[in-house]
XYZ file of C-alpha atoms in Angstrom:
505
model
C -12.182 41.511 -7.763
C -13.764 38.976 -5.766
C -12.801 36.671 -3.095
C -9.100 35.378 -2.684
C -8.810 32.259 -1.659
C -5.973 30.833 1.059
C -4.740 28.487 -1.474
C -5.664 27.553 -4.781
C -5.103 23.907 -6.074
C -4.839 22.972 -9.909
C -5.765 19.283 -10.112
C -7.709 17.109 -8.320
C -5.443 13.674 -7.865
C -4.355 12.466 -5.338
C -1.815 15.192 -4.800
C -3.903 18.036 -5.354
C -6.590 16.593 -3.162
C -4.006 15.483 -0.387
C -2.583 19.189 -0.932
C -6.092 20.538 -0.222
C -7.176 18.636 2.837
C -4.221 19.462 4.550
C -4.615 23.267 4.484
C -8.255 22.938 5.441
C -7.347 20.906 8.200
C -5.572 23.926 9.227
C -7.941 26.235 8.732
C -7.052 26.927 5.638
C -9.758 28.309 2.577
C -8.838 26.288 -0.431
C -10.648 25.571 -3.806
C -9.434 23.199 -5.721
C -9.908 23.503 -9.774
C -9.802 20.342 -11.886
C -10.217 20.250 -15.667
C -12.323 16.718 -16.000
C -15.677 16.798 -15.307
C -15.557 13.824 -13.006
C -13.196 11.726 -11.484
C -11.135 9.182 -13.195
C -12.504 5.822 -12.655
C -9.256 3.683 -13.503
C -6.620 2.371 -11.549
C -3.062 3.909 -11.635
C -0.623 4.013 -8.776
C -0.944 0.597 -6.720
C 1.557 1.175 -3.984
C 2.393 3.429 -0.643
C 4.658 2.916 1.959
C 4.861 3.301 5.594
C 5.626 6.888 5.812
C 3.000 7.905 3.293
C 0.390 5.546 4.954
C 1.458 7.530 7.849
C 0.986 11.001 6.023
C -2.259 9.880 4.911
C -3.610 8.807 8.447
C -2.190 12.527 9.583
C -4.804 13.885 6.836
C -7.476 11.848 8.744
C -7.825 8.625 6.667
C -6.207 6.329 9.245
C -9.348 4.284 10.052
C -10.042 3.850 6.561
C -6.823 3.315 4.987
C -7.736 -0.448 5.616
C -10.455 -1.056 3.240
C -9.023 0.232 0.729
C -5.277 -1.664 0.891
C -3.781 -4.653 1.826
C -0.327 -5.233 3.362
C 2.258 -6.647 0.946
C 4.530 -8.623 3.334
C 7.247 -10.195 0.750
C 7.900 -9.554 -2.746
C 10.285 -12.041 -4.761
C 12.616 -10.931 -8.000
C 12.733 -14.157 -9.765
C 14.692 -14.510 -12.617
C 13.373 -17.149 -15.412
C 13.999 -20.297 -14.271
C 12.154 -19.300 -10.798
C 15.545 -18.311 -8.818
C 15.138 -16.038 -5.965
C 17.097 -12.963 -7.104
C 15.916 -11.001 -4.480
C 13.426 -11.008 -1.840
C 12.326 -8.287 0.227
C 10.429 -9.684 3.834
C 8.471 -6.915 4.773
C 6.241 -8.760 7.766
C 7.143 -6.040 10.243
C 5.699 -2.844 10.731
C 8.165 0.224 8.783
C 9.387 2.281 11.167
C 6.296 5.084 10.845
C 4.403 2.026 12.382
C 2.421 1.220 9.658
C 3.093 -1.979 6.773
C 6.309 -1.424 4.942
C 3.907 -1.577 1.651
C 0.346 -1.383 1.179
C -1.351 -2.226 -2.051
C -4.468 -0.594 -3.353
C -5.964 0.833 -5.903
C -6.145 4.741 -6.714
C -9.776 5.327 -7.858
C -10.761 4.106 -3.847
C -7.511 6.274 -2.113
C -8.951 9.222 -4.188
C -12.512 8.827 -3.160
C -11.555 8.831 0.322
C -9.249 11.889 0.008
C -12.707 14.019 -1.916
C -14.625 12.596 0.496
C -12.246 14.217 3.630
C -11.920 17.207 1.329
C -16.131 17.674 1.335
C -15.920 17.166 5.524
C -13.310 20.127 5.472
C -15.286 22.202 3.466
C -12.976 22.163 0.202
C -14.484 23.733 -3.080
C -13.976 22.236 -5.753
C -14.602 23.382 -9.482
C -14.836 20.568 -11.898
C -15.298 20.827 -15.874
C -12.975 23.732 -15.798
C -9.743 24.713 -17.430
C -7.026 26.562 -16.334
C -5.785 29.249 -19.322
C -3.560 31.393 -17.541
C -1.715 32.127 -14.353
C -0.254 35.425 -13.192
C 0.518 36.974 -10.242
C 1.200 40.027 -7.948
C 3.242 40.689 -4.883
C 0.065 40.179 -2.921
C -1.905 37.347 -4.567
C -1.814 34.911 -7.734
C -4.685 34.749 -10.328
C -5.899 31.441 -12.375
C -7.744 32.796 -15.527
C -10.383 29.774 -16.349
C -11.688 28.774 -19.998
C -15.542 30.150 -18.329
C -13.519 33.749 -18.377
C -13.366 33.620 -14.836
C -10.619 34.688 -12.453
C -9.658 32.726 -9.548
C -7.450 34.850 -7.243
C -5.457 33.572 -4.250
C -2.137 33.882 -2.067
C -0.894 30.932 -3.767
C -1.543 28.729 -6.244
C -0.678 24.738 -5.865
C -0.079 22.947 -9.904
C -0.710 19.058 -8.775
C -1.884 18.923 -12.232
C 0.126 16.139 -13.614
C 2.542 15.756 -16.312
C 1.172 17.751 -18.810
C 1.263 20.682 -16.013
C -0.528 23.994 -17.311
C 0.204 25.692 -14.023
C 4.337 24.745 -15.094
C 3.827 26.198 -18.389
C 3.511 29.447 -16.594
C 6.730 29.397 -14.465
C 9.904 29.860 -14.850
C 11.859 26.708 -14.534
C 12.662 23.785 -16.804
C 12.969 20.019 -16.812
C 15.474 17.771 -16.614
C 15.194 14.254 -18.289
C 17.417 11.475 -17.742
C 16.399 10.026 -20.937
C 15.631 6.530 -19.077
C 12.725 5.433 -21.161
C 10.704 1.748 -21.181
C 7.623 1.414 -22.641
C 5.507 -1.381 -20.597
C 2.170 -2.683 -20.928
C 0.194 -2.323 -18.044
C -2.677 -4.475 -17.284
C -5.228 -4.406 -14.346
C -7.562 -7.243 -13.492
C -10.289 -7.785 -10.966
C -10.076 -11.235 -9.362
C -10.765 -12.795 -6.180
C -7.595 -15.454 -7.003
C -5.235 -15.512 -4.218
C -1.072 -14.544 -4.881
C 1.957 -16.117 -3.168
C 4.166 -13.927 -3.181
C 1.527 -11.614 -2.652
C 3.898 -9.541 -5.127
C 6.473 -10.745 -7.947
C 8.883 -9.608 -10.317
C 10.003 -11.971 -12.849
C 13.350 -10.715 -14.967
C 13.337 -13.246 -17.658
C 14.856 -11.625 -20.831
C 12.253 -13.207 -22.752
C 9.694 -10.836 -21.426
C 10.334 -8.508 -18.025
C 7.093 -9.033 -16.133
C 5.833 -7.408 -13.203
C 2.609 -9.269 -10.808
C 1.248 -7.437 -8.198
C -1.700 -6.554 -6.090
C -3.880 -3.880 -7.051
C -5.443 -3.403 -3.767
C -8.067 -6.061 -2.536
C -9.715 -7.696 -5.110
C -7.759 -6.530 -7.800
C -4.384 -7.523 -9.638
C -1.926 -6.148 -11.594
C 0.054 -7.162 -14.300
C 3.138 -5.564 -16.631
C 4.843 -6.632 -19.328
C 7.599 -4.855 -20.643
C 7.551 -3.957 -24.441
C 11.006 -5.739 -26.242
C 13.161 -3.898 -28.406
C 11.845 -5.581 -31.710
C 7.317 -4.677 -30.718
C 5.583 -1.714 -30.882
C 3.605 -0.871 -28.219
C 0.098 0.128 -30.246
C 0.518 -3.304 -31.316
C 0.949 -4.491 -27.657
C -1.758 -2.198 -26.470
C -4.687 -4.804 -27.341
C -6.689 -6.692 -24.984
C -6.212 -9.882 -27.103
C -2.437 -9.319 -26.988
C -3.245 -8.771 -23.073
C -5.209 -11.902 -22.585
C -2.294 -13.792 -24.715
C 0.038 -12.673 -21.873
C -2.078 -13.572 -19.227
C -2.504 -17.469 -20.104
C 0.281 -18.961 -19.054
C -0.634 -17.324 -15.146
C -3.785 -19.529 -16.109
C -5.980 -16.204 -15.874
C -8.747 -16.289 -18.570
C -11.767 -14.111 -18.825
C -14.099 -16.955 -16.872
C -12.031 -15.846 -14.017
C -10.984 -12.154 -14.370
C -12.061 -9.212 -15.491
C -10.402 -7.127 -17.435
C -10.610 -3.387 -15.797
C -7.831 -1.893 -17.835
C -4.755 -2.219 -20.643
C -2.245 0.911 -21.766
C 1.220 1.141 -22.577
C 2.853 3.670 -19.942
C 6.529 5.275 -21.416
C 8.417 4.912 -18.323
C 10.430 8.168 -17.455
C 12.726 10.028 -15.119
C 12.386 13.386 -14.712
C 12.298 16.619 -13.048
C 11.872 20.355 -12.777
C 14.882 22.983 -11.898
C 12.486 24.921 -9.744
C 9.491 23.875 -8.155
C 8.681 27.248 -7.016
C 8.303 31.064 -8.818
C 6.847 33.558 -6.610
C 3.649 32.594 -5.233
C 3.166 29.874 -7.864
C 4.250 26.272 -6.582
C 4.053 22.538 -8.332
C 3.784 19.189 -6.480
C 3.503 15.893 -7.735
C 3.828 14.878 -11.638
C 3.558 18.651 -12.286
C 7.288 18.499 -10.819
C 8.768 14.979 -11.663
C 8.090 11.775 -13.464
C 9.639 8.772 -12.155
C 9.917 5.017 -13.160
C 7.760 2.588 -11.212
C 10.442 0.105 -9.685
C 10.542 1.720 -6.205
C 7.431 1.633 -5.880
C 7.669 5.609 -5.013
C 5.834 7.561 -7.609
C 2.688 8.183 -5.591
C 4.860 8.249 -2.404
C 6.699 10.822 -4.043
C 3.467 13.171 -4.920
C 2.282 12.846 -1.318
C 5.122 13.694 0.168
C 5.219 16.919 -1.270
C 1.917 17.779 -0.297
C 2.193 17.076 2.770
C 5.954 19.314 2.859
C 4.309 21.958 0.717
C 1.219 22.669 3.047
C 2.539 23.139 6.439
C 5.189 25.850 4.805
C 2.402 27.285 3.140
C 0.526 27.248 6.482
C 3.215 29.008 8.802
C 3.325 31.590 5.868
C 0.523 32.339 5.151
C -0.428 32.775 9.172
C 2.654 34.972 9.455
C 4.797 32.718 11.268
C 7.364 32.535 8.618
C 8.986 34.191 6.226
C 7.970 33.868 2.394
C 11.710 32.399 2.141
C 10.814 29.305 3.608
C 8.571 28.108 0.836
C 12.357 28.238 -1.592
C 12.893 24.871 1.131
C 9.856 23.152 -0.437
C 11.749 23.003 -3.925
C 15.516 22.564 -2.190
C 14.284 19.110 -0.234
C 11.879 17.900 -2.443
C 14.342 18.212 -5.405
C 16.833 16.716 -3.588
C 14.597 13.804 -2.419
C 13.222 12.886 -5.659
C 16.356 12.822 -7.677
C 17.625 10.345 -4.793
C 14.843 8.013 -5.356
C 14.653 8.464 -8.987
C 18.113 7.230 -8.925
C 17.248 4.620 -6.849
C 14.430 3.513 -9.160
C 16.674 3.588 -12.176
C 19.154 1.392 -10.479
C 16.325 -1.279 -9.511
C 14.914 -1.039 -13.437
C 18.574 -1.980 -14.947
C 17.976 -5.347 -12.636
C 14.494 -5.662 -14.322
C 14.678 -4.372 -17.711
C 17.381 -6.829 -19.530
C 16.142 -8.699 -22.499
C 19.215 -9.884 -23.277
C 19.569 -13.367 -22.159
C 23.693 -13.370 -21.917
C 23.191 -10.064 -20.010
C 20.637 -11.946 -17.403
C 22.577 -14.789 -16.687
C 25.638 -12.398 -15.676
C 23.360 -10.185 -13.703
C 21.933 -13.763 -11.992
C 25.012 -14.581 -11.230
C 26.169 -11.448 -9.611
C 22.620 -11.601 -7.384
C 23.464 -14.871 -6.680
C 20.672 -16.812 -7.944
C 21.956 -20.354 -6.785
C 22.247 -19.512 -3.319
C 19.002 -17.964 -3.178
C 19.727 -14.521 -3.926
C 19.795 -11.511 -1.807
C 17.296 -10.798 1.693
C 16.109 -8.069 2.415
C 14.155 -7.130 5.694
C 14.469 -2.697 5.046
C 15.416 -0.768 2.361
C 17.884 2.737 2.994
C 16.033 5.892 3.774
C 16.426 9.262 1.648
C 17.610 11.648 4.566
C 17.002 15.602 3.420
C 20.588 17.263 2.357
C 18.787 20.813 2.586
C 16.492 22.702 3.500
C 14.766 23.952 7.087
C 17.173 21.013 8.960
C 20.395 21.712 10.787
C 23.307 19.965 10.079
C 24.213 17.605 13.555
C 23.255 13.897 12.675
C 19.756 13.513 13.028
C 18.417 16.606 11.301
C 16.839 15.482 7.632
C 15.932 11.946 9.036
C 12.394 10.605 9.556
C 11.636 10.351 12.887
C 10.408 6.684 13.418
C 6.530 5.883 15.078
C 6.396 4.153 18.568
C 3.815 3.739 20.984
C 3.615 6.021 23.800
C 1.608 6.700 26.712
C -0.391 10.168 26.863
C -3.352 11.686 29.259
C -4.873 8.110 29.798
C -4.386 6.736 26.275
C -1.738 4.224 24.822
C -1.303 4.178 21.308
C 1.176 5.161 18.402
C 2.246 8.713 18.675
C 0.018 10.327 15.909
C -3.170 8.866 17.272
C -2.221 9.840 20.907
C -0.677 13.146 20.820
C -2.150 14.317 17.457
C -0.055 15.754 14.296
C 0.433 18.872 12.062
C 2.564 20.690 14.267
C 6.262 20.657 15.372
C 7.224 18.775 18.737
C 10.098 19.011 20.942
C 11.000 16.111 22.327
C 13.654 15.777 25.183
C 15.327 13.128 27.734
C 14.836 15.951 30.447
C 12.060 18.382 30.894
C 11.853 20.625 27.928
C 10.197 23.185 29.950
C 12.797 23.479 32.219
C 15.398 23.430 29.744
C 13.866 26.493 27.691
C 13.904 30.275 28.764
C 10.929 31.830 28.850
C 11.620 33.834 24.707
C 11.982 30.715 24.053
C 8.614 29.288 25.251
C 6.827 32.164 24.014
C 7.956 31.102 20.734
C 6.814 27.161 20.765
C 3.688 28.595 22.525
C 2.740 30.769 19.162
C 4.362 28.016 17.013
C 2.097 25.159 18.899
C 5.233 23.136 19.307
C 4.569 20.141 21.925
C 7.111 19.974 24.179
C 7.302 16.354 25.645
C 9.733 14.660 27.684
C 10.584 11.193 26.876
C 10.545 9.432 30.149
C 9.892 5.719 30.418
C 6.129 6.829 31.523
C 5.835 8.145 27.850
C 7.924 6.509 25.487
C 6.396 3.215 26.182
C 8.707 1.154 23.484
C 11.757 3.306 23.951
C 11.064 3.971 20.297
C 12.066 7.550 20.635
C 14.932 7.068 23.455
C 16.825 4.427 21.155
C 16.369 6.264 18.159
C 18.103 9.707 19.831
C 20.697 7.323 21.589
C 21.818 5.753 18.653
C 22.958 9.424 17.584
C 24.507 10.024 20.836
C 21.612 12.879 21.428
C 18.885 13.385 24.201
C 16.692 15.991 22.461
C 15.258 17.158 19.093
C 12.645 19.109 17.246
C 10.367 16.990 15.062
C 8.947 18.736 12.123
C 4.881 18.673 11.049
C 5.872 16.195 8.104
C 7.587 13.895 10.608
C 11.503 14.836 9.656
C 13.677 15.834 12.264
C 14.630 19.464 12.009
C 17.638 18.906 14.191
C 18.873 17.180 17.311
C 21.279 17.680 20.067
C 23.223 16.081 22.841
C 23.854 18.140 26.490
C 25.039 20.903 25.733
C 25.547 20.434 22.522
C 24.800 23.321 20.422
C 23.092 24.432 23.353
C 20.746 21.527 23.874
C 16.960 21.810 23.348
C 17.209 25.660 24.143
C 19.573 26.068 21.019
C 17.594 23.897 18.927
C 14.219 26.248 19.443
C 16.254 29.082 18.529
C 18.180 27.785 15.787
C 14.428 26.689 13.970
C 13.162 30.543 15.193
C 16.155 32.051 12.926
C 15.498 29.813 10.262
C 11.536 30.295 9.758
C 12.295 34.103 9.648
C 8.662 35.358 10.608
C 8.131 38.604 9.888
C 4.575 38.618 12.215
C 2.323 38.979 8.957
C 0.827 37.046 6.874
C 2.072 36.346 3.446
């Protein structure tokens, strides 16, 4: 039969490659097959935010994340006459502790991610197509177009829209039928932006100018009702609707034009059996918050430490069904979310504008705003008291000699308990024995540690003096004294609900 692999991974993204390098980092034999023969050279996504910079520096990019990106500090919604409709004033660090937005450009995020993947020891097949996937109760098989099997526990599909690996499952897709086609344009220039990023709803022509990451800018126009987009998908047409930003080819270059269908979309059920999807293989969502890549990593990132505990027999097979219940969840909330933002943008009716102006309130100088809501989880491996499904915010602590933020200091990829008190002292020995095999850090949050009061103010604010922090940075649940039975309940609570069995899956 040959050797089976930990984890196979179908596509080699961004999401398949962040998918990969955090299984190796945990020891983890992955291979990785990808149908192009090299990598993609052009931009695509331009935008992360704080958690996913955060996700990404947990995957070991976190000294390089900076020469690849650039903070985007304020974006401005302007409508045509130049009227602040909105303005987001992001000059503060999110509350993972990294910029609210970062702008860059995927080819570079992608080299860094294969280049971490080659450190871990990641195979990777390229020039090879996936033609089938089946699967046992012990393993999963990938035929290739060579005639070659590729067998392993589990199979990852982060291969994009077009997903082969989804072909295979069992599950469907649901569309919102929200559909804009826009032409997107990307430019190299060394020209300088204020706002460093703008949106300008003018019913005459929806237009979207952003960074693409140093160096680089991009532009989007949306298509109107009476074009068609192959006749908008020209680089003449493109330079035409670059002019008046006074950008001509003696000062740009053009890297790339297409016309993108925006969408909203996703699967039923993300996993069957031992088969799994991530990224576009799961949903398609329209660019306006910014969340499309953000979306992708956080699923790799939630999808490999599940796959981890399984497949090292610390939890039950069940727990991978949580993947598809809080991702699911998550992504329709932000998908809705996006939606919302593109009926602000995507009005090319002038009478329409001014009453959607008026209701921003474009005269007064429109709406501020310094933080946008987060997407708690509704389901999943979280209990129900308050904090469980949040993200647990960044601060800087204090640990064995070193000051820094908490990823940096204490390290990721595995579950902490953090308490007011002593959590040693406030778990029974079962109940060590368990974060001991688990490699939960148990950390008390004294004034010592919690340098900022980062972590005291956030558990305060919920009336609560301990909880268990997830690998992927979400609280799995929180209590007060006594409540629930403090820290003590909380460890067995999360023991219940990973089921291990003591084998591997």
């Amino acid at each position: 039969m040959g050797e089976i692999w930990d984890v196979a991974v179908v596509g080699c993204g961004p999401v398949g490659l962040m998918t990969a390098v955090s299984l190796a980092m945990r020891g983890h034999r992955v291979v990785i097959v990808e149908r192009q023969a090299a990598a993609y050279g052009l931009p695509r996504a331009v935008t992360f935010d704080d958690e996913v910079a955060r996700l990404l520096a947990a995957a070991g990019l976190g000294d390089r994340l900076g020469d690849i990106s650039e903070p985007a500090d304020e974006y401005e919604w302007q409508n045509a006459s130049g009227q602040v409709l909105l303005r987001f004033e992001w000059d503060t660090p999110g509350p993972s502790g990294w910029p609210r937005t970062s702008m860059f450009s995927q080819p570079a995020l992608e080299a860094l991610l294969a280049e971490r993947a080659r450190e871990l020891d990641v195979t990777v097949r390229r020039g090879v197509r996936v033609t089938g996937v089946a699967q046992t109760p012990e393993r999963a098989t990938l035929t290739l177009d060579t005639g070659e099997a590729v067998h392993a526990r589990y199979v990852a599909g982060c291969d994009g829209a077009g997903s082969t690996v989804r072909s295979f499952m069992d599950t469907a897709v649901t569309d919102l039928g929200f559909f804009y086609d826009w032409l997107v344009v990307d430019l190299v220039t060394e020209r300088r932006w204020k706002p460093v990023n703008l949106q300008i709803c003018d019913p005459a022509r929806p237009t979207t100018v952003v960074s693409g990451g140093p160096g680089r800018r991009r532009f989007e126009f949306m298509c109107l009702p009476d074009e068609r987009k192959e006749d908008l998908n020209r680089p003449e047409v493109a330079w035409a609707l670059l002019a008046p930003f006074g950008l001509t080819p003696a000062d740009a270059a053009l890297e790339r034009h297409a016309v993108y269908t925006f969408q909203a979309a996703w699967v039923d059920r993300w996993r069957d059996g031992r088969v799994l999807i991530a990224g576009d293989a799961a949903h398609r969502m329209p660019p306006f918050a910014g969340q499309g890549l953000c979306a992708g990593i956080r699923d790799a990132a939630n999808l490999a430490w599940k796959l981890d505990l399984v497949i090292n027999g610390h939890a039950g097979p069940a727990l991978l069904d949580t993947y598809g219940a809080e991702r699911g969840g998550h992504v329709r909330a932000v998908i809705e979310t996006s939606i919302e933002l593109g009926k602000i943008i995507c009005v090319p009716d002038a009478a329409a504008a001014a009453v959607r102006d008026k209701e921003l309130n474009a005269d007064g100088g429109g709406m501020v705003i310094t933080d946008l809501p987060g997407f708690p989880l509704a389901s999943g491996l979280i209990r129900a008291d308050g904090l469980g499904g949040r993200l647990c915010p960044q601060g800087r602590v204090a640990w064995n000699g070193r000051v820094g933020l908490f990823d940096e200091v204490v390290g990721t990829g595995r579950f902490a308990a953090l308490a007011v008190d002593d959590p040693q002292a406030a778990l029974k020995d079962d109940e060590l024995a368990f974060c001991a095999r688990l490699g939960v850090r148990a950390i008390r949050l004294d004034d010592t540690f919690d340098v900022d009061g980062t972590y005291r103010a956030f558990l305060a604010g919920a009336g609560c003096t301990a909880m268990v922090v997830r690998p992927d940075f979400q609280v799995f649940g929180a209590a007060g004294p006594g409540a629930l039975g403090g820290l003590g309940g909380l460890v067995r609570d999360l023991r219940a609900a990973l089921g291990g069995g003591g084998s591997p899956g």
